[in-house]
XYZ file of C-alpha atoms in Angstrom:
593
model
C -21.017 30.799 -51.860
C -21.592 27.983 -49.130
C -24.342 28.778 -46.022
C -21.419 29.942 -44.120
C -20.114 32.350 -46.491
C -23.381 33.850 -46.970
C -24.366 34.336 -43.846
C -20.911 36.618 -43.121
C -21.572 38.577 -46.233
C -25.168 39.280 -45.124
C -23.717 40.285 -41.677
C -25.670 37.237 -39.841
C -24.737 35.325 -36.639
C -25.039 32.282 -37.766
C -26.832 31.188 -34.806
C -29.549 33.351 -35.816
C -30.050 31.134 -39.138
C -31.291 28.041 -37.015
C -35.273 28.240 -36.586
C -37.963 25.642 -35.149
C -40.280 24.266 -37.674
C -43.489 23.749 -35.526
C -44.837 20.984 -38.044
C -41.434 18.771 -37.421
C -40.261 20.326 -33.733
C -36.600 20.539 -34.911
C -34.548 23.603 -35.595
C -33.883 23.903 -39.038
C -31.066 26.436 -41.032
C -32.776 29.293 -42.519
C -30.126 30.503 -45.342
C -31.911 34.055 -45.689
C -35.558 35.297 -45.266
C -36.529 33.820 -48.642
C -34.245 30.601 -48.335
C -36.350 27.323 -47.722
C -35.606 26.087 -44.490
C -33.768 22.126 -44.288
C -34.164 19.894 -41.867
C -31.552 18.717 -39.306
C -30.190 16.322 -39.077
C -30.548 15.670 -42.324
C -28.017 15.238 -45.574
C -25.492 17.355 -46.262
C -26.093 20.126 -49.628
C -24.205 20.239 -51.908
C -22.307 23.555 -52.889
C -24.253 23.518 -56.133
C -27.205 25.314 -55.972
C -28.758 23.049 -58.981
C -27.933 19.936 -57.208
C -31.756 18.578 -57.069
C -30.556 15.907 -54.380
C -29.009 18.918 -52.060
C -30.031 17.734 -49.084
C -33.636 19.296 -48.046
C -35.590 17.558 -45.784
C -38.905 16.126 -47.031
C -41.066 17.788 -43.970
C -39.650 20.945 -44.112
C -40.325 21.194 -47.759
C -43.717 20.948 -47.263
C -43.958 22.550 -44.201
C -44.116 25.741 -45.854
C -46.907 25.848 -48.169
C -49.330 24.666 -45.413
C -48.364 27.143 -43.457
C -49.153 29.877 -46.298
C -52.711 27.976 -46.687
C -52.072 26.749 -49.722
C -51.465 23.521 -51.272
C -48.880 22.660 -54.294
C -50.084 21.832 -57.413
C -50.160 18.301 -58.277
C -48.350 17.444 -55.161
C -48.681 13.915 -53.100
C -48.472 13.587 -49.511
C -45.309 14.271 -47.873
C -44.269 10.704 -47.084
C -45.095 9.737 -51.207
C -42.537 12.916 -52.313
C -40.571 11.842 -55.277
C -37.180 11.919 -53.882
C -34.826 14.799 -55.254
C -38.121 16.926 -56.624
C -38.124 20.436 -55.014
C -40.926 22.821 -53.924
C -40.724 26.391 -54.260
C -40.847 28.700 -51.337
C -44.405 30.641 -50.617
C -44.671 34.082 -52.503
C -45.481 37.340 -50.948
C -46.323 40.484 -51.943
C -43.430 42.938 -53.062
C -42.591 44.881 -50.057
C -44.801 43.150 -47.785
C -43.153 42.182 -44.159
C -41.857 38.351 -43.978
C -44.185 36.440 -42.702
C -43.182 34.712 -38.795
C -44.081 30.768 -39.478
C -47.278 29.923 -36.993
C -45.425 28.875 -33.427
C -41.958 29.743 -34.846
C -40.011 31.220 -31.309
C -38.365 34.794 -31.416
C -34.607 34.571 -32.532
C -32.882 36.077 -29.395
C -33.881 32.804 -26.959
C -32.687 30.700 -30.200
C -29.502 32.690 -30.480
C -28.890 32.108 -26.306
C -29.618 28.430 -26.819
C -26.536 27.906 -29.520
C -24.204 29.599 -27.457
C -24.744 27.740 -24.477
C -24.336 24.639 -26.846
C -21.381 25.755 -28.515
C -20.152 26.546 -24.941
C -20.834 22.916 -24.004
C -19.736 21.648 -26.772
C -15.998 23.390 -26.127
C -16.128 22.674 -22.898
C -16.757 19.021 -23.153
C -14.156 18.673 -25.839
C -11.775 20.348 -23.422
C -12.299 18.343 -20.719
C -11.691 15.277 -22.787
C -8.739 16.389 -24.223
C -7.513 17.560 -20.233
C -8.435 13.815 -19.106
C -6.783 12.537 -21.955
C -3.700 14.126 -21.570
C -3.617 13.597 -17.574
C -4.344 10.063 -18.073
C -1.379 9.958 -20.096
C 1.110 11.991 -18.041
C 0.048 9.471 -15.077
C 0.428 6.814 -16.532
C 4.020 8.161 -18.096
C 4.740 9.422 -14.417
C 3.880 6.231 -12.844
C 5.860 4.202 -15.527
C 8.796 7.208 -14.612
C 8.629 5.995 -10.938
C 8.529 2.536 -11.773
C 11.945 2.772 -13.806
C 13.562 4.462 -10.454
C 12.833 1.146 -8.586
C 15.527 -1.022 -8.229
C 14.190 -4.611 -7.718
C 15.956 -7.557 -6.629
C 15.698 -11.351 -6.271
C 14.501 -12.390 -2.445
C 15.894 -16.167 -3.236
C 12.905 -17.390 -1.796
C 14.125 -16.010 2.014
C 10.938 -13.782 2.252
C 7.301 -15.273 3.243
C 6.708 -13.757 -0.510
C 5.224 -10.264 -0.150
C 2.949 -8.571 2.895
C -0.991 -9.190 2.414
C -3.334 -6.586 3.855
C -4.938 -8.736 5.683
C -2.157 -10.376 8.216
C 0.727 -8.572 10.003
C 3.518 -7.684 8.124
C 6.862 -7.651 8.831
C 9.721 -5.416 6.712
C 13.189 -5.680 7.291
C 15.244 -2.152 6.624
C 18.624 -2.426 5.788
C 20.819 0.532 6.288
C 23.862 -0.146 3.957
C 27.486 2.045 4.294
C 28.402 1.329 0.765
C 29.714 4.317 -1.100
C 27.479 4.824 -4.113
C 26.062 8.046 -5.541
C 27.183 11.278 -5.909
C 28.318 13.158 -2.888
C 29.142 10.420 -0.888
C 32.550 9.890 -0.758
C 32.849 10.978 2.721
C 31.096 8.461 4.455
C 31.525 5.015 4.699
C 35.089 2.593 4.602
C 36.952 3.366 0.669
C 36.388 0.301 -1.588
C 33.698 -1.459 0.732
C 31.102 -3.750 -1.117
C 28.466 -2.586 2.173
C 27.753 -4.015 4.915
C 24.238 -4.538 6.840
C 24.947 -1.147 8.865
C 21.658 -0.197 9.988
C 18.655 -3.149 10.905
C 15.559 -2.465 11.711
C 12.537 -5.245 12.029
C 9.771 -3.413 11.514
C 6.355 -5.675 12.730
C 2.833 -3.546 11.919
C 0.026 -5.752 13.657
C -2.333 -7.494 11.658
C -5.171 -4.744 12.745
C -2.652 -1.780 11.842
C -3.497 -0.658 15.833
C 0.730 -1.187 16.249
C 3.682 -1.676 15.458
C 7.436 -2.119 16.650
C 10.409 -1.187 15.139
C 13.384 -3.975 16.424
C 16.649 -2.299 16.055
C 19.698 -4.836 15.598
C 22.985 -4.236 16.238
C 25.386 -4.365 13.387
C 28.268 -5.585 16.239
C 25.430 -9.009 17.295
C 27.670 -11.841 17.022
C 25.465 -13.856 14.884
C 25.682 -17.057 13.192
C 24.775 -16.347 9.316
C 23.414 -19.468 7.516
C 23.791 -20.967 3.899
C 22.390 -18.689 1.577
C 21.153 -19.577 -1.825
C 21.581 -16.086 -4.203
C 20.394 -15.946 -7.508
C 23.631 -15.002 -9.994
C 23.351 -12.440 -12.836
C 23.410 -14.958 -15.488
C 20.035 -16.639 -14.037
C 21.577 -19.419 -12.144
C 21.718 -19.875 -8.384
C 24.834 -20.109 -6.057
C 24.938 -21.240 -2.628
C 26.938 -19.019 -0.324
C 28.319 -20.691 2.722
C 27.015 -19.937 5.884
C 29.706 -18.215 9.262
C 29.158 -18.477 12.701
C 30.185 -16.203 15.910
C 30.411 -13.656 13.276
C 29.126 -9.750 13.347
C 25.470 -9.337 11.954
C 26.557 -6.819 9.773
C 28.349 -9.266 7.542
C 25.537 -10.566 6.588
C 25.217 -8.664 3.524
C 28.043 -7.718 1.002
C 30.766 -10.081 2.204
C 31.649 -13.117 0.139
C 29.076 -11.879 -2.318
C 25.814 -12.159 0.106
C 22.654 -10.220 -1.306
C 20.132 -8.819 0.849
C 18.274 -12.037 1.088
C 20.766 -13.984 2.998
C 20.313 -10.693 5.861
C 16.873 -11.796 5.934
C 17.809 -15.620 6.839
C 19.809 -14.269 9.169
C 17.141 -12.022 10.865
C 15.060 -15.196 10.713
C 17.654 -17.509 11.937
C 17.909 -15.265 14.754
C 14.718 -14.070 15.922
C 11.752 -16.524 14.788
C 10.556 -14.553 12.559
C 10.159 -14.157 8.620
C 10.096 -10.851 7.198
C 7.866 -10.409 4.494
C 9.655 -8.065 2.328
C 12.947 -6.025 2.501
C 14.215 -2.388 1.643
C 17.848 -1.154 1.321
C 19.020 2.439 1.957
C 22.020 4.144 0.988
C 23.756 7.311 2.066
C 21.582 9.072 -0.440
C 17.979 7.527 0.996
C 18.592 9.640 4.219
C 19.342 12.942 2.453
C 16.563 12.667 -0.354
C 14.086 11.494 1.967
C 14.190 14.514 4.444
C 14.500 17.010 2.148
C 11.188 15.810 0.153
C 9.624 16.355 3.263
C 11.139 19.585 4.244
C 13.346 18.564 7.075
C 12.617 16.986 10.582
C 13.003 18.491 14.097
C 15.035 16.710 16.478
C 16.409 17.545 19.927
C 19.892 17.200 21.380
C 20.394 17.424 25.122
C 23.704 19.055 24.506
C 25.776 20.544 21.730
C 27.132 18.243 19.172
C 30.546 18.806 17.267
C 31.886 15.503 15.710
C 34.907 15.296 12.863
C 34.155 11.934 11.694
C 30.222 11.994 11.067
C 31.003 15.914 10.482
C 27.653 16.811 12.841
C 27.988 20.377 14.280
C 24.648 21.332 16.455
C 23.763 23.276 19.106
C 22.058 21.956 21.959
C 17.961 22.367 21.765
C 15.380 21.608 19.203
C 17.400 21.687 15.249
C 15.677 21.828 12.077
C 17.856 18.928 10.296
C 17.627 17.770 6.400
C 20.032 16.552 4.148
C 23.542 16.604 4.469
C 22.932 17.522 8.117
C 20.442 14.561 8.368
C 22.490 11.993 7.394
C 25.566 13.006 9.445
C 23.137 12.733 12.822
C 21.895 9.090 12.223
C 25.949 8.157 11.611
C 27.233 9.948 14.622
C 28.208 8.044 17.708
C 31.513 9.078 19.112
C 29.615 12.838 20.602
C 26.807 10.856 22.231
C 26.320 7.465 24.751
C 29.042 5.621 24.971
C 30.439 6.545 21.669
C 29.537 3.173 20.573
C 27.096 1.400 17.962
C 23.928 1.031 20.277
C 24.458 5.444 21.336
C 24.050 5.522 17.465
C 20.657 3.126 17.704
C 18.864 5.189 20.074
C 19.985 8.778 17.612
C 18.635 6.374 14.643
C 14.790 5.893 16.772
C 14.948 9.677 17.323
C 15.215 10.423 13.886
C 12.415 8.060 12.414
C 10.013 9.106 15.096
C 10.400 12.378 13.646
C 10.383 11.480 10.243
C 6.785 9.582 11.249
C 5.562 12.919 13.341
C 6.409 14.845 10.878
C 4.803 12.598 8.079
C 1.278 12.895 10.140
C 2.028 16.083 10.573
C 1.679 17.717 7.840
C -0.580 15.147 5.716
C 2.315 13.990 3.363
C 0.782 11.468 2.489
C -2.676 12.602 2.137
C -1.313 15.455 -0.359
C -0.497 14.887 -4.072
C 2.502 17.116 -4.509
C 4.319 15.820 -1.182
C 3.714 12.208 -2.058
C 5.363 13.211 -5.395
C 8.530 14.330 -3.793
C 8.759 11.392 -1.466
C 7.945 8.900 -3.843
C 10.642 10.439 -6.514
C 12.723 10.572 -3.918
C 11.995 7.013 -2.421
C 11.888 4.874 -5.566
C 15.317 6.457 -6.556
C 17.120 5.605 -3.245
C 15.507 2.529 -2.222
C 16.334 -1.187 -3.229
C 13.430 -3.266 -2.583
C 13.158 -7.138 -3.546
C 10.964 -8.700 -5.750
C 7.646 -8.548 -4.224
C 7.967 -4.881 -4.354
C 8.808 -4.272 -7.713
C 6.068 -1.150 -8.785
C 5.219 1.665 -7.611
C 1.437 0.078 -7.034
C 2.597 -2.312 -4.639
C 4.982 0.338 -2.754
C 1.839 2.852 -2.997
C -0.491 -0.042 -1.238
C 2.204 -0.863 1.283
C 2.075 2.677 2.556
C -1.349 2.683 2.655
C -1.185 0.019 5.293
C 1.612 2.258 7.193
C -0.366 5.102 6.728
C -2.938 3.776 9.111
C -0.304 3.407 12.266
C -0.769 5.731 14.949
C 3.299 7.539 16.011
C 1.911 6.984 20.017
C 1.362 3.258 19.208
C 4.647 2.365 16.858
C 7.343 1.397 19.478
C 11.342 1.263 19.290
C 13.049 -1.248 20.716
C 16.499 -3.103 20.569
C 17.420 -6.515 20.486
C 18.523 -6.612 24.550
C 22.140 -7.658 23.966
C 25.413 -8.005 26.883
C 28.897 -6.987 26.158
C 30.480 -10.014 24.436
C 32.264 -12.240 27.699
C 34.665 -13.659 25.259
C 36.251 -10.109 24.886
C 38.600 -7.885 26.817
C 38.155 -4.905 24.832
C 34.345 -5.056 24.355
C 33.552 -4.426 20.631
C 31.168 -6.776 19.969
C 27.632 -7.992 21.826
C 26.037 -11.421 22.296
C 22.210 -11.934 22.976
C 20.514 -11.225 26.242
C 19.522 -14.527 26.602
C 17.078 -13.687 29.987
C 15.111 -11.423 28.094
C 15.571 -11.269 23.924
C 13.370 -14.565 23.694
C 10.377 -12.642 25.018
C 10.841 -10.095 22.863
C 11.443 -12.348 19.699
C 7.975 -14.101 21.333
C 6.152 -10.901 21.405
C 6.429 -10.259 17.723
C 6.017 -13.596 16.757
C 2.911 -13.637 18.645
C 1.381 -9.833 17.357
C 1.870 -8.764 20.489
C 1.398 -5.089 20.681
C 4.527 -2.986 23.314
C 2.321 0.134 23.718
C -1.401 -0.213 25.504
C -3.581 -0.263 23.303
C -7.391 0.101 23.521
C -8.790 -1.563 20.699
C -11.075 -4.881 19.112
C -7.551 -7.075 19.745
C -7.684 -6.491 23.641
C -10.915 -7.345 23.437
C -10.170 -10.806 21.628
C -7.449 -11.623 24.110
C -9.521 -10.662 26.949
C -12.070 -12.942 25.830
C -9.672 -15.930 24.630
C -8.494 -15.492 28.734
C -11.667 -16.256 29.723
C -11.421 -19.523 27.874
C -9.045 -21.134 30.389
C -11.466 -19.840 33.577
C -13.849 -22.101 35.054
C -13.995 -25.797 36.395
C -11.415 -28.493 34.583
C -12.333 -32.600 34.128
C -10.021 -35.079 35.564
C -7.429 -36.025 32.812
C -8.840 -39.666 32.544
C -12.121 -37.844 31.415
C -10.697 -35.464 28.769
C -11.459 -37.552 25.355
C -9.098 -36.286 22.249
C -7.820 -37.005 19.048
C -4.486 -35.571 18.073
C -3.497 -34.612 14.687
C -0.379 -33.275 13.103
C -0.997 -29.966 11.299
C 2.488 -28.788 10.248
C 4.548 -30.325 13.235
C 7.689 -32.577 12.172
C 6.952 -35.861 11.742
C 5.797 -38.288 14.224
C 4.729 -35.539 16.801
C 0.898 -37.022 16.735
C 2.408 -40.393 17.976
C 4.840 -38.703 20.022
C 2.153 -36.268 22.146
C -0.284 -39.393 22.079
C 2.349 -41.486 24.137
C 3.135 -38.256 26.390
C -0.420 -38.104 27.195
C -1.593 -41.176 28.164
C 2.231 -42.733 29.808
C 2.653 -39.448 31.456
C -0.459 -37.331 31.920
C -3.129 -39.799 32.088
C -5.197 -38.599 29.013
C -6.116 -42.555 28.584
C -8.809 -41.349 26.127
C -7.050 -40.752 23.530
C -5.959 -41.661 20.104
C -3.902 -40.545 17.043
C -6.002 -39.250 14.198
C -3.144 -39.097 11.979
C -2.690 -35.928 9.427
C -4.635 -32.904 9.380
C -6.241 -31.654 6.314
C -4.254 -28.918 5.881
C -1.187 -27.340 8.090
C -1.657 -24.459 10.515
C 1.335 -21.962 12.141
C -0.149 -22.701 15.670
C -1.403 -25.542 17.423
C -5.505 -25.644 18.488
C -7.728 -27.455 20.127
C -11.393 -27.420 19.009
C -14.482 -28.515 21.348
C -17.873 -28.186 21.485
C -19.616 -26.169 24.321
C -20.214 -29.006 26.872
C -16.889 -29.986 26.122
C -15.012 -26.686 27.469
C -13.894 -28.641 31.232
C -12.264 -30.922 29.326
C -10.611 -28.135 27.306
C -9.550 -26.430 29.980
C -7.725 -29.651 31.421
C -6.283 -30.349 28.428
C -4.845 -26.767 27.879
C -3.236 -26.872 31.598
C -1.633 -29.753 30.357
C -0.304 -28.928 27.254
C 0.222 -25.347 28.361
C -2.103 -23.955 25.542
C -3.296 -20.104 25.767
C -6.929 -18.815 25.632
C -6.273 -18.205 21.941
C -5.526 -21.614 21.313
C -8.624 -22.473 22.549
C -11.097 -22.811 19.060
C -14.955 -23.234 20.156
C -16.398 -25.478 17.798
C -17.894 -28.991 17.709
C -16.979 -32.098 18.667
C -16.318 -34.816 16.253
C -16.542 -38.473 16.433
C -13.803 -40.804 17.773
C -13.257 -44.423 16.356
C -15.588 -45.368 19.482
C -18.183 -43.751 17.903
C -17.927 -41.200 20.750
C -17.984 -37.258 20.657
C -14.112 -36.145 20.887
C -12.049 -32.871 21.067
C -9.638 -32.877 18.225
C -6.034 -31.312 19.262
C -3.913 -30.660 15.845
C -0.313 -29.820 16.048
C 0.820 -26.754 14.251
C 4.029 -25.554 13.208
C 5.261 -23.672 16.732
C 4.538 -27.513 17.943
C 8.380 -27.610 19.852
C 7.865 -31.262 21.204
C 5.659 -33.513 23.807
C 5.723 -31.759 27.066
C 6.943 -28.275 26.088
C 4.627 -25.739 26.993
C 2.750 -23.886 23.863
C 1.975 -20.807 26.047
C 2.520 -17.600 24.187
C 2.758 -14.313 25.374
C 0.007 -11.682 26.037
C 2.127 -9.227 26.551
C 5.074 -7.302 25.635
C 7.863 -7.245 28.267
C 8.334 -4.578 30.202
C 11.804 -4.427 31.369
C 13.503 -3.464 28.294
C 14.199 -0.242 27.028
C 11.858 1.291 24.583
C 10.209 4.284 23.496
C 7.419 5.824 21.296
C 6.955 7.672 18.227
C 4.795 10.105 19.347
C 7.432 11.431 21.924
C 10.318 14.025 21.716
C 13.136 12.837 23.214
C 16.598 14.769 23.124
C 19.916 12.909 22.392
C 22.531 12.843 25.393
């Protein structure tokens, strides 16, 4: 019978076996009251109880004889012991009490210090076996949500992915293609999709803002080449349409997503970074995994063809429900595409209250239902092809403000060329700002922040005292501008302007999206002359050094960036949004009419 075995028959805890051997200081398993004790750690012993190399420890062998006051006979000192050669226990007298080893503890302590090791030892175990497991469900969970996406090519239209540390600019795409289930009642029978729904979202490069640029689908647009990547691998070039509708853009003659982005770039300056489509389903999934969204409706609503029946006042919408208010348009406005625009803001800024609301995305079991619900319903391109790179996107979002993320649309006129207006054409007096605004970072909603205090302080760049021009000394450089625009500003400036000290410096060392001037501290008048001259802004206006001309003279250098539109257009931009336009924030309720 084996230690265990025995110590069940004898009706022994087991913990009670293990006893500290004061000559050693380790705990050592005590068989019975007569058993020698062994050392641990220490060999294993065998079953056999006539196994002479069974395992007992060399020190606690001999521990108990000295402790008895006697010595064995014949016996060498404990670190000489022939190996395998064993020592009998001490005698005592028949019926005389067992003796308690000098030092040796009381069992009870010893008995309360197993259990709490045992209890360790379980718990530990456990807890590796939990993290184990967890680890593996994420990492099965995350691989789950990175199946859902649905990635596709950007053909090179994006700027290749957002970075954390510039602005970023997403294009959403709205598409009224019938796929999924339950959503054969919307949208035209048969239709490959069109760009329905447009929305330029722009999140300033400190997160303080952001604007959302609605475009109509009904723009008259013109739509340039696009080159598409085909499913074999190879890539097709899809013509390009003018005074055409912006929602062709996408679908029509076989036009992916990416060619809507040229288009958005064509027509407003700037590059998205990334894009997302949504279907029918996106709406419906989307507000249910966040339990609805309140909006408010100035009046009741009852409308066949979107099938949106609501009473006037504040309605708890999700779902089916949901999507049928973003695609109503005939019971509000004008009945026409930009009545549906301003329903489409009201819903997102409730989405976004309602997302800061109630810390969705602060709390693990809501970010599981939106981001089930998102990676299913979403198409993103390339860039955002895992759920890690959707998951840091939203991070960035996640820092916006709703009183600081402004909706706007693209200011637009009924079409002249029209009798029955269906179509718009740009407001040409005021969309450029607006494109400008963007462009330029430029936040619509006040905001009191580190950036104000950067453009307050590039303002103060152009105040103060300015040097005649035949004093300003410069040498011009081309830094991403086309070709020939050094020579070309260098013979502006000196035929027309009378910057005689000046001279072309030729190519910069590498190119930059706006146009600077650096100078060195006692060479600010002359900055400030030149900057009236070229109409540069504060910004543009780099405090540096001075370098040293091919005179051997300390000179200004000017280098050309890429918003560089020609010698003797003004490189002014905007330092703020404009303000006659129609707009509104997230942070607002505002009730459909």
């Amino acid at each position: 019978m084996d230690a265990q075995g025995r110590g069940r028959a004898d009706n022994i805890d087991p913990a009670d076996q293990w006893v500290l051997n004061p000559n050693t200081g380790e705990y050592e398993l005590r068989l019975s009251q007569s058993a020698p004790q062994s050392a641990v750690p220490g060999p294993r012993r065998s079953p056999s109880r006539q196994d002479p190399g069974a395992g007992r420890a060399a020190r606690g062998r001999s521990a108990a004889p000295e402790a008895a006051g006697r010595r064995a006979p014949d016996r060498e000192a404990p670190d000489r012991e022939t190996p395998g050669r064993e020592v009998p226990p001490p005698r005592r007298g028949r019926g005389a009490p067992p003796e308690t080893p000098p030092g040796r503890r009381g069992r009870r302590p010893v008995k309360q210090k197993s259990k709490a090791k045992k209890v360790l030892l379980w718990t530990g175990g456990s807890m590796a076996f939990v993290l184990v497991v967890a680890s593996a469900a994420g990492y099965l969970y995350i691989k789950h949500l990175n199946d859902n996406i649905t990635a596709i090519s950007d053909d090179g239209a994006s700027t290749g992915g957002f970075q954390k540390d510039r602005a970023i600019n997403i294009l959403l795409i709205g598409t009224d293609k019938r796929t999924g289930k339950g959503n054969t009642g919307y949208g035209d029978a048969g239709s490959v999709g069109h760009a329905d729904t447009n929305i330029l979202l722009h999140v300033s490069k400190d997160r303080s803002n952001a604007t959302a640029l609605s475009i109509p689908r009904d723009l008259i647009v013109d739509v340039p080449d696009c080159p598409t990547k085909q499913a074999d691998g190879s890539t097709k070039v899809i013509p390009g349409t003018s005074d055409v509708r912006f929602n062709t853009s996408l679908g029509q003659d076989g036009r992916t997503p990416s060619c809507t982005v040229r288009t958005v770039t064509e027509l407003t300056g700037v590059k998205p970074d990334d894009f997302m489509v949504a279907d029918f389903n996106a709406v419906k999934s989307l507000t249910t995994a966040v339990g609805g969204v309140d909006v408010c409706l100035a009046k009741d609503i009852n409308d066949p063809d979107s099938h949106l029946n609501l009473k006037k006042g504040t309605q708890h919408i999700a779902g089916e429900t949901a999507l049928a208010f973003v695609r109503t348009r005939h019971a509000v406005g004008f009945g026409g595409d930009l009545s549906r625009i301003t329903l489409q803001q009201q819903f997102l800024s409730a989405l976004m209250r309602k997302l800061k609301s109630n810390s969705t995305l602060t709390s693990p079991t809501k970010m599981v239902k939106v981001a089930e619900a998102a990676t299913k319903a979403l198409t993103v391109d390339s860039q955002l092809d895992s759920i890690g790179k959707l998951k840091d996107l939203g991070l960035e979002l996640g820092k916006l403000d709703p009183k600081n993320l402004t909706f706007t649309t693209v200011p637009v006129v009924d079409n002249p060329a029209e009798k029955v207006h269906a179509t718009v054409v740009l407001n040409n007096s005021t969309a450029p700002a607006v494109f400008d605004a963007i462009k330029n970072d430029v936040s619509f909603t006040a905001v009191k922040n580190q950036k104000k205090k950067a453009a307050d302080a590039a303002a103060a760049r152009l105040k103060g005292t300015k040097s005649a021009a035949s004093e300003v000394r410069v040498r011009v450089m081309n830094g991403g501008a086309p070709a020939g625009s050094a020579q070309e500003t260098l013979t502006w400036l000196q035929n027309d302007e009378g910057v005689l000290k000046s001279e072309n410096a030729g190519n910069a060392p590498s190119a930059l999206s706006r146009t600077t001037l650096e100078y060195a501290p006692d060479q600010a008048a002359q900055a400030r002359r030149l900057a009236a001259i070229m109409g540069l802004s504060g910004s543009a206006l780099k405090p540096g050094k001075s370098v040293t001309n091919s005179q051997g003279l300390p000179a200004m250098t000017l280098t050309l960036g890429k918003d560089f539109k020609g010698a003797g257009v003004s490189l002014t931009t905007p330092t703020k949004a404009p303000e006659n336009i129609q707009k509104s924030t997230a942070d607002k309720v505002e009730c459909a009419k």
